[in-house]
mmCIF file of N, CA and C in Angstrom:
data_model
loop_
_atom_site.group_PDB
_atom_site.id
_atom_site.type_symbol
_atom_site.label_atom_id
_atom_site.label_comp_id
_atom_site.label_asym_id
_atom_site.label_seq_id
_atom_site.Cartn_x
_atom_site.Cartn_y
_atom_site.Cartn_z
ATOM 1 N N UNK A 1 36.802 -10.635 -22.452
ATOM 2 C CA UNK A 1 36.127 -11.985 -22.489
ATOM 3 C C UNK A 1 35.173 -11.970 -23.506
ATOM 4 N N UNK A 2 35.167 -13.010 -24.567
ATOM 5 C CA UNK A 2 34.337 -13.103 -25.587
ATOM 6 C C UNK A 2 33.182 -14.190 -25.177
ATOM 7 N N UNK A 3 32.060 -14.201 -26.050
ATOM 8 C CA UNK A 3 31.056 -15.161 -25.563
ATOM 9 C C UNK A 3 31.553 -16.674 -25.924
ATOM 10 N N UNK A 4 32.679 -16.895 -26.788
ATOM 11 C CA UNK A 4 33.033 -18.273 -27.142
ATOM 12 C C UNK A 4 34.095 -18.575 -26.037
ATOM 13 N N UNK A 5 34.540 -17.631 -25.063
ATOM 14 C CA UNK A 5 35.495 -18.283 -24.116
ATOM 15 C C UNK A 5 34.710 -19.074 -23.076
ATOM 16 N N UNK A 6 35.384 -20.644 -23.117
ATOM 17 C CA UNK A 6 34.824 -21.567 -22.109
ATOM 18 C C UNK A 6 35.407 -21.608 -20.796
ATOM 19 N N UNK A 7 36.406 -20.629 -20.622
ATOM 20 C CA UNK A 7 37.097 -20.795 -19.276
ATOM 21 C C UNK A 7 36.291 -20.006 -18.226
ATOM 22 N N UNK A 8 35.424 -19.010 -18.420
ATOM 23 C CA UNK A 8 34.724 -18.125 -17.527
ATOM 24 C C UNK A 8 33.438 -18.175 -17.882
ATOM 25 N N UNK A 9 32.674 -17.351 -16.969
ATOM 26 C CA UNK A 9 31.076 -17.607 -16.882
ATOM 27 C C UNK A 9 30.572 -16.846 -17.950
ATOM 28 N N UNK A 10 29.641 -17.274 -18.763
ATOM 29 C CA UNK A 10 28.805 -16.566 -19.739
ATOM 30 C C UNK A 10 27.358 -16.678 -19.441
ATOM 31 N N UNK A 11 26.650 -15.571 -19.252
ATOM 32 C CA UNK A 11 25.239 -15.438 -18.876
ATOM 33 C C UNK A 11 24.515 -16.094 -20.170
ATOM 34 N N UNK A 12 23.564 -17.135 -20.079
ATOM 35 C CA UNK A 12 22.721 -17.496 -20.885
ATOM 36 C C UNK A 12 21.412 -17.459 -20.336
ATOM 37 N N UNK A 13 20.605 -16.251 -20.803
ATOM 38 C CA UNK A 13 19.120 -16.024 -20.545
ATOM 39 C C UNK A 13 18.209 -17.065 -20.791
ATOM 40 N N UNK A 14 18.575 -17.957 -21.801
ATOM 41 C CA UNK A 14 17.625 -19.193 -21.953
ATOM 42 C C UNK A 14 17.826 -20.245 -20.968
ATOM 43 N N UNK A 15 18.680 -20.164 -20.283
ATOM 44 C CA UNK A 15 19.008 -21.243 -19.177
ATOM 45 C C UNK A 15 17.974 -20.975 -18.021
ATOM 46 N N UNK A 16 17.817 -19.657 -17.863
ATOM 47 C CA UNK A 16 16.963 -19.470 -16.653
ATOM 48 C C UNK A 16 15.383 -19.292 -16.838
ATOM 49 N N UNK A 17 15.156 -18.725 -18.006
ATOM 50 C CA UNK A 17 13.838 -18.614 -18.494
ATOM 51 C C UNK A 17 13.514 -19.903 -19.408
ATOM 52 N N UNK A 18 13.278 -21.047 -18.752
ATOM 53 C CA UNK A 18 12.873 -22.147 -19.405
ATOM 54 C C UNK A 18 11.309 -22.221 -19.831
ATOM 55 N N UNK A 19 10.605 -21.510 -18.721
ATOM 56 C CA UNK A 19 9.221 -21.563 -19.042
ATOM 57 C C UNK A 19 8.779 -20.265 -19.900
ATOM 58 N N UNK A 20 9.668 -19.416 -20.508
ATOM 59 C CA UNK A 20 9.310 -18.389 -21.256
ATOM 60 C C UNK A 20 8.827 -18.717 -22.671
ATOM 61 N N UNK A 21 7.773 -17.955 -23.262
ATOM 62 C CA UNK A 21 7.588 -18.158 -24.509
ATOM 63 C C UNK A 21 8.525 -17.338 -25.447
ATOM 64 N N UNK A 22 8.190 -17.235 -26.644
ATOM 65 C CA UNK A 22 9.257 -16.749 -27.578
ATOM 66 C C UNK A 22 9.480 -15.351 -27.181
ATOM 67 N N UNK A 23 8.589 -14.472 -26.624
ATOM 68 C CA UNK A 23 8.948 -13.030 -26.563
ATOM 69 C C UNK A 23 9.496 -12.674 -24.955
ATOM 70 N N UNK A 24 9.751 -13.609 -24.383
ATOM 71 C CA UNK A 24 10.520 -13.547 -23.175
ATOM 72 C C UNK A 24 9.402 -13.352 -21.937
ATOM 73 N N UNK A 25 8.199 -13.530 -22.203
ATOM 74 C CA UNK A 25 7.233 -13.468 -20.912
ATOM 75 C C UNK A 25 6.913 -14.923 -20.485
ATOM 76 N N UNK A 26 6.743 -15.104 -19.215
ATOM 77 C CA UNK A 26 6.648 -16.160 -18.499
ATOM 78 C C UNK A 26 5.008 -16.509 -18.710
ATOM 79 N N UNK A 27 4.884 -17.798 -19.108
ATOM 80 C CA UNK A 27 3.390 -18.199 -19.326
ATOM 81 C C UNK A 27 2.858 -18.345 -17.831
ATOM 82 N N UNK A 28 1.538 -17.962 -17.538
ATOM 83 C CA UNK A 28 0.906 -18.208 -16.385
ATOM 84 C C UNK A 28 -0.294 -18.839 -16.411
ATOM 85 N N UNK A 29 -0.860 -19.470 -15.396
ATOM 86 C CA UNK A 29 -2.272 -19.874 -15.650
ATOM 87 C C UNK A 29 -3.263 -19.177 -15.375
ATOM 88 N N UNK A 30 -3.185 -17.736 -15.004
ATOM 89 C CA UNK A 30 -4.173 -16.895 -15.014
ATOM 90 C C UNK A 30 -4.147 -15.954 -13.855
ATOM 91 N N UNK A 31 -4.657 -16.735 -12.552
ATOM 92 C CA UNK A 31 -4.788 -16.089 -11.493
ATOM 93 C C UNK A 31 -3.531 -16.319 -10.433
ATOM 94 N N UNK A 32 -2.477 -17.073 -10.703
ATOM 95 C CA UNK A 32 -1.381 -17.273 -9.937
ATOM 96 C C UNK A 32 -0.186 -16.719 -10.437
ATOM 97 N N UNK A 33 0.564 -16.283 -9.432
ATOM 98 C CA UNK A 33 1.964 -15.734 -9.884
ATOM 99 C C UNK A 33 2.839 -16.871 -9.753
ATOM 100 N N UNK A 34 3.564 -17.287 -10.682
ATOM 101 C CA UNK A 34 4.271 -18.487 -10.656
ATOM 102 C C UNK A 34 5.541 -18.297 -9.659
ATOM 103 N N UNK A 35 5.992 -17.339 -9.491
ATOM 104 C CA UNK A 35 7.231 -17.080 -8.564
ATOM 105 C C UNK A 35 6.909 -17.199 -7.237
ATOM 106 N N UNK A 36 5.885 -16.633 -6.801
ATOM 107 C CA UNK A 36 5.564 -16.385 -5.262
ATOM 108 C C UNK A 36 4.389 -17.509 -4.851
ATOM 109 N N UNK A 37 3.636 -18.228 -5.741
ATOM 110 C CA UNK A 37 2.709 -19.248 -5.151
ATOM 111 C C UNK A 37 1.457 -18.414 -4.599
ATOM 112 N N UNK A 38 1.288 -17.170 -4.468
ATOM 113 C CA UNK A 38 0.124 -16.532 -4.011
ATOM 114 C C UNK A 38 -0.666 -16.061 -5.260
ATOM 115 N N UNK A 39 -1.945 -15.613 -4.989
ATOM 116 C CA UNK A 39 -2.685 -15.193 -6.032
ATOM 117 C C UNK A 39 -2.329 -13.635 -6.695
ATOM 118 N N UNK A 40 -2.488 -13.695 -7.834
ATOM 119 C CA UNK A 40 -2.202 -12.385 -8.445
ATOM 120 C C UNK A 40 -3.029 -11.365 -8.119
ATOM 121 N N UNK A 41 -2.838 -10.099 -7.917
ATOM 122 C CA UNK A 41 -3.550 -9.205 -7.339
ATOM 123 C C UNK A 41 -4.846 -8.792 -8.235
ATOM 124 N N UNK A 42 -4.588 -8.830 -9.409
ATOM 125 C CA UNK A 42 -5.790 -8.639 -10.439
ATOM 126 C C UNK A 42 -6.993 -9.574 -10.118
ATOM 127 N N UNK A 43 -6.562 -10.869 -9.573
ATOM 128 C CA UNK A 43 -7.787 -11.706 -9.498
ATOM 129 C C UNK A 43 -8.323 -11.820 -8.171
ATOM 130 N N UNK A 44 -7.850 -10.730 -7.144
ATOM 131 C CA UNK A 44 -8.473 -10.540 -5.928
ATOM 132 C C UNK A 44 -9.780 -9.830 -5.980
ATOM 133 N N UNK A 45 -10.672 -9.949 -5.066
ATOM 134 C CA UNK A 45 -11.922 -9.218 -4.997
ATOM 135 C C UNK A 45 -11.483 -7.786 -4.448
ATOM 136 N N UNK A 46 -11.663 -6.746 -5.293
ATOM 137 C CA UNK A 46 -11.272 -5.240 -4.821
ATOM 138 C C UNK A 46 -12.367 -4.387 -4.999
ATOM 139 N N UNK A 47 -13.434 -4.759 -4.228
ATOM 140 C CA UNK A 47 -14.579 -3.887 -3.958
ATOM 141 C C UNK A 47 -14.420 -2.674 -3.143
ATOM 142 N N UNK A 48 -15.120 -1.535 -3.385
ATOM 143 C CA UNK A 48 -15.053 -0.353 -2.416
ATOM 144 C C UNK A 48 -16.207 -0.740 -1.492
ATOM 145 N N UNK A 49 -15.941 -1.401 -0.507
ATOM 146 C CA UNK A 49 -16.977 -1.832 0.596
ATOM 147 C C UNK A 49 -16.894 -1.052 1.791
ATOM 148 N N UNK A 50 -17.123 -1.312 3.028
ATOM 149 C CA UNK A 50 -17.262 -0.655 4.202
ATOM 150 C C UNK A 50 -15.941 -0.358 4.682
ATOM 151 N N UNK A 51 -14.899 -0.976 4.246
ATOM 152 C CA UNK A 51 -13.536 -0.793 4.749
ATOM 153 C C UNK A 51 -13.192 0.581 3.919
ATOM 154 N N UNK A 52 -13.512 0.864 2.736
ATOM 155 C CA UNK A 52 -12.982 1.814 1.854
ATOM 156 C C UNK A 52 -13.941 3.236 2.809
ATOM 157 N N UNK A 53 -15.014 2.839 2.942
ATOM 158 C CA UNK A 53 -16.062 3.979 3.507
ATOM 159 C C UNK A 53 -15.232 4.492 4.979
ATOM 160 N N UNK A 54 -14.852 3.593 5.676
ATOM 161 C CA UNK A 54 -14.177 3.780 6.935
ATOM 162 C C UNK A 54 -12.816 4.732 6.755
ATOM 163 N N UNK A 55 -12.116 4.314 5.539
ATOM 164 C CA UNK A 55 -10.997 4.835 5.118
ATOM 165 C C UNK A 55 -11.178 6.408 4.809
ATOM 166 N N UNK A 56 -12.244 6.737 4.126
ATOM 167 C CA UNK A 56 -12.732 7.816 3.834
ATOM 168 C C UNK A 56 -13.019 8.892 5.022
ATOM 169 N N UNK A 57 -13.804 8.338 5.881
ATOM 170 C CA UNK A 57 -14.099 8.885 7.103
ATOM 171 C C UNK A 57 -12.773 9.407 7.738
ATOM 172 N N UNK A 58 -12.026 8.481 8.144
ATOM 173 C CA UNK A 58 -10.667 8.850 8.635
ATOM 174 C C UNK A 58 -9.868 9.808 7.890
ATOM 175 N N UNK A 59 -9.995 9.899 6.495
ATOM 176 C CA UNK A 59 -9.139 11.056 5.695
ATOM 177 C C UNK A 59 -9.943 12.264 5.925
ATOM 178 N N UNK A 60 -11.549 12.175 6.049
ATOM 179 C CA UNK A 60 -12.009 13.431 6.386
ATOM 180 C C UNK A 60 -11.677 13.976 7.594
ATOM 181 N N UNK A 61 -11.652 13.122 8.696
ATOM 182 C CA UNK A 61 -11.155 13.707 10.042
ATOM 183 C C UNK A 61 -9.985 14.041 10.142
ATOM 184 N N UNK A 62 -8.935 13.476 9.438
ATOM 185 C CA UNK A 62 -7.544 13.934 9.499
ATOM 186 C C UNK A 62 -7.221 15.188 8.719
ATOM 187 N N UNK A 63 -7.893 15.446 7.595
ATOM 188 C CA UNK A 63 -7.663 16.668 6.815
ATOM 189 C C UNK A 63 -8.579 17.753 7.029
ATOM 190 N N UNK A 64 -9.823 17.489 7.680
ATOM 191 C CA UNK A 64 -10.845 18.605 7.817
ATOM 192 C C UNK A 64 -10.899 18.859 9.362
ATOM 193 N N UNK A 65 -11.478 17.908 10.150
ATOM 194 C CA UNK A 65 -11.637 18.037 11.452
ATOM 195 C C UNK A 65 -10.497 18.438 12.426
ATOM 196 N N UNK A 66 -9.571 17.768 12.373
ATOM 197 C CA UNK A 66 -8.459 18.125 13.150
ATOM 198 C C UNK A 66 -7.793 19.352 12.878
ATOM 199 N N UNK A 67 -7.397 19.722 11.601
ATOM 200 C CA UNK A 67 -6.977 21.123 11.444
ATOM 201 C C UNK A 67 -7.957 22.185 11.873
ATOM 202 N N UNK A 68 -9.229 21.823 11.664
ATOM 203 C CA UNK A 68 -10.363 22.945 12.393
ATOM 204 C C UNK A 68 -10.265 23.100 13.730
ATOM 205 N N UNK A 69 -9.892 21.985 14.571
ATOM 206 C CA UNK A 69 -9.926 21.936 15.813
ATOM 207 C C UNK A 69 -8.726 22.776 16.377
ATOM 208 N N UNK A 70 -7.518 22.552 15.503
ATOM 209 C CA UNK A 70 -6.344 23.426 15.792
ATOM 210 C C UNK A 70 -6.382 24.827 15.750
ATOM 211 N N UNK A 71 -7.214 25.219 14.497
ATOM 212 C CA UNK A 71 -7.638 26.602 14.249
ATOM 213 C C UNK A 71 -8.314 27.343 15.187
ATOM 214 N N UNK A 72 -9.316 26.331 15.583
ATOM 215 C CA UNK A 72 -10.333 27.022 16.717
ATOM 216 C C UNK A 72 -9.886 27.110 18.220
ATOM 217 N N UNK A 73 -8.881 26.593 18.347
ATOM 218 C CA UNK A 73 -8.458 26.625 19.970
ATOM 219 C C UNK A 73 -7.477 28.107 20.024
ATOM 220 N N UNK A 74 -8.006 29.079 20.730
ATOM 221 C CA UNK A 74 -7.089 30.301 20.745
ATOM 222 C C UNK A 74 -5.577 29.975 21.332
ATOM 223 N N UNK A 75 -4.855 30.686 20.828
ATOM 224 C CA UNK A 75 -3.390 30.737 21.383
ATOM 225 C C UNK A 75 -3.445 31.228 22.811
ATOM 226 N N UNK A 76 -2.719 30.814 23.613
ATOM 227 C CA UNK A 76 -2.589 31.361 24.919
ATOM 228 C C UNK A 76 -3.665 30.517 25.895
ATOM 229 N N UNK A 77 -4.609 29.801 25.366
ATOM 230 C CA UNK A 77 -5.421 28.937 26.106
ATOM 231 C C UNK A 77 -4.720 27.813 26.660
ATOM 232 N N UNK A 78 -5.533 27.122 27.681
ATOM 233 C CA UNK A 78 -4.793 26.103 28.467
ATOM 234 C C UNK A 78 -4.699 24.837 27.514
ATOM 235 N N UNK A 79 -5.582 24.584 26.730
ATOM 236 C CA UNK A 79 -5.374 23.404 25.644
ATOM 237 C C UNK A 79 -4.681 23.628 24.291
ATOM 238 N N UNK A 80 -4.008 24.730 24.345
ATOM 239 C CA UNK A 80 -3.238 25.103 23.058
ATOM 240 C C UNK A 80 -2.110 24.411 22.958
ATOM 241 N N UNK A 81 -1.393 23.746 23.949
ATOM 242 C CA UNK A 81 -0.338 22.956 23.732
ATOM 243 C C UNK A 81 -0.686 21.667 23.159
ATOM 244 N N UNK A 82 -1.693 21.172 23.754
ATOM 245 C CA UNK A 82 -2.523 19.963 23.320
ATOM 246 C C UNK A 82 -2.884 20.050 21.888
ATOM 247 N N UNK A 83 -3.410 21.124 21.536
ATOM 248 C CA UNK A 83 -3.955 21.255 20.096
ATOM 249 C C UNK A 83 -2.867 21.068 19.163
ATOM 250 N N UNK A 84 -1.649 21.787 19.609
ATOM 251 C CA UNK A 84 -0.518 21.931 18.568
ATOM 252 C C UNK A 84 0.210 20.363 18.407
ATOM 253 N N UNK A 85 -0.022 19.605 19.606
ATOM 254 C CA UNK A 85 1.022 18.480 19.511
ATOM 255 C C UNK A 85 -0.053 17.103 19.290
ATOM 256 N N UNK A 86 -1.026 17.130 19.858
ATOM 257 C CA UNK A 86 -1.757 15.743 19.790
ATOM 258 C C UNK A 86 -2.745 15.823 18.661
ATOM 259 N N UNK A 87 -3.432 16.891 18.401
ATOM 260 C CA UNK A 87 -4.318 16.881 17.301
ATOM 261 C C UNK A 87 -3.767 16.441 15.952
ATOM 262 N N UNK A 88 -2.428 16.892 15.688
ATOM 263 C CA UNK A 88 -2.046 16.506 14.296
ATOM 264 C C UNK A 88 -1.468 14.918 14.424
ATOM 265 N N UNK A 89 -1.060 14.681 15.624
ATOM 266 C CA UNK A 89 -0.396 13.221 15.795
ATOM 267 C C UNK A 89 -1.346 12.326 15.674
ATOM 268 N N UNK A 90 -2.458 12.341 16.533
ATOM 269 C CA UNK A 90 -3.376 11.129 16.611
ATOM 270 C C UNK A 90 -3.963 10.730 15.275
ATOM 271 N N UNK A 91 -4.572 11.870 14.568
ATOM 272 C CA UNK A 91 -5.132 11.564 13.112
ATOM 273 C C UNK A 91 -4.113 11.035 12.199
ATOM 274 N N UNK A 92 -2.855 11.380 12.300
ATOM 275 C CA UNK A 92 -1.887 10.678 11.518
ATOM 276 C C UNK A 92 -1.751 9.394 11.719
ATOM 277 N N UNK A 93 -1.545 8.942 12.928
ATOM 278 C CA UNK A 93 -1.258 7.659 13.372
ATOM 279 C C UNK A 93 -2.671 6.643 13.089
ATOM 280 N N UNK A 94 -3.773 7.250 13.344
ATOM 281 C CA UNK A 94 -4.965 6.488 13.116
ATOM 282 C C UNK A 94 -5.229 6.239 11.610
ATOM 283 N N UNK A 95 -4.669 7.340 10.780
ATOM 284 C CA UNK A 95 -4.896 7.394 9.299
ATOM 285 C C UNK A 95 -4.103 6.183 8.708
ATOM 286 N N UNK A 96 -2.743 6.284 9.135
ATOM 287 C CA UNK A 96 -1.570 5.315 8.604
ATOM 288 C C UNK A 96 -2.251 3.871 9.114
ATOM 289 N N UNK A 97 -2.606 3.610 10.216
ATOM 290 C CA UNK A 97 -3.132 2.180 10.592
ATOM 291 C C UNK A 97 -4.363 1.995 9.783
ATOM 292 N N UNK A 98 -5.265 2.670 9.571
ATOM 293 C CA UNK A 98 -6.328 2.378 8.864
ATOM 294 C C UNK A 98 -6.154 2.218 7.459
ATOM 295 N N UNK A 99 -5.242 2.916 6.798
ATOM 296 C CA UNK A 99 -5.073 2.717 5.429
ATOM 297 C C UNK A 99 -4.519 1.361 5.122
ATOM 298 N N UNK A 100 -3.402 0.968 6.043
ATOM 299 C CA UNK A 100 -2.887 -0.285 5.977
ATOM 300 C C UNK A 100 -3.780 -1.450 6.152
ATOM 301 N N UNK A 101 -4.746 -1.398 7.164
ATOM 302 C CA UNK A 101 -5.816 -2.257 7.338
ATOM 303 C C UNK A 101 -6.925 -2.318 6.181
ATOM 304 N N UNK A 102 -7.031 -1.341 5.697
ATOM 305 C CA UNK A 102 -8.438 -1.071 4.816
ATOM 306 C C UNK A 102 -7.843 -1.631 3.435
ATOM 307 N N UNK A 103 -6.406 -1.675 2.965
ATOM 308 C CA UNK A 103 -5.895 -2.045 1.885
ATOM 309 C C UNK A 103 -5.424 -3.239 1.812
ATOM 310 N N UNK A 104 -5.300 -4.047 2.858
ATOM 311 C CA UNK A 104 -4.982 -5.508 2.929
ATOM 312 C C UNK A 104 -6.081 -6.366 3.113
ATOM 313 N N UNK A 105 -6.098 -7.405 2.122
ATOM 314 C CA UNK A 105 -7.050 -8.264 2.214
ATOM 315 C C UNK A 105 -6.461 -9.663 2.332
ATOM 316 N N UNK A 106 -7.294 -10.612 3.008
ATOM 317 C CA UNK A 106 -6.852 -11.902 3.441
ATOM 318 C C UNK A 106 -6.814 -12.795 2.011
#
């Protein structure tokens, strides 16, 4: 099928990019994404505040405190099964929840 064939579909990019300037980029108003209607991520307030410090504390707990607790519980002790199962799982879940909460902003 050639581009001059009128019996079939021929893709015309200019028909879809009516808002595009000469180099193919869509012109925007600055802080809005024209396709989604929401604010552009670069325009959002992204400071490292108390949410960031809470995330750092959870990371320190998950990567330093929990492994140290697993290492310090002796094998054969009564709490060894607890140390091997719960101590890695709980910080992982808390870290996942905290990371999502700390990085999403209204």
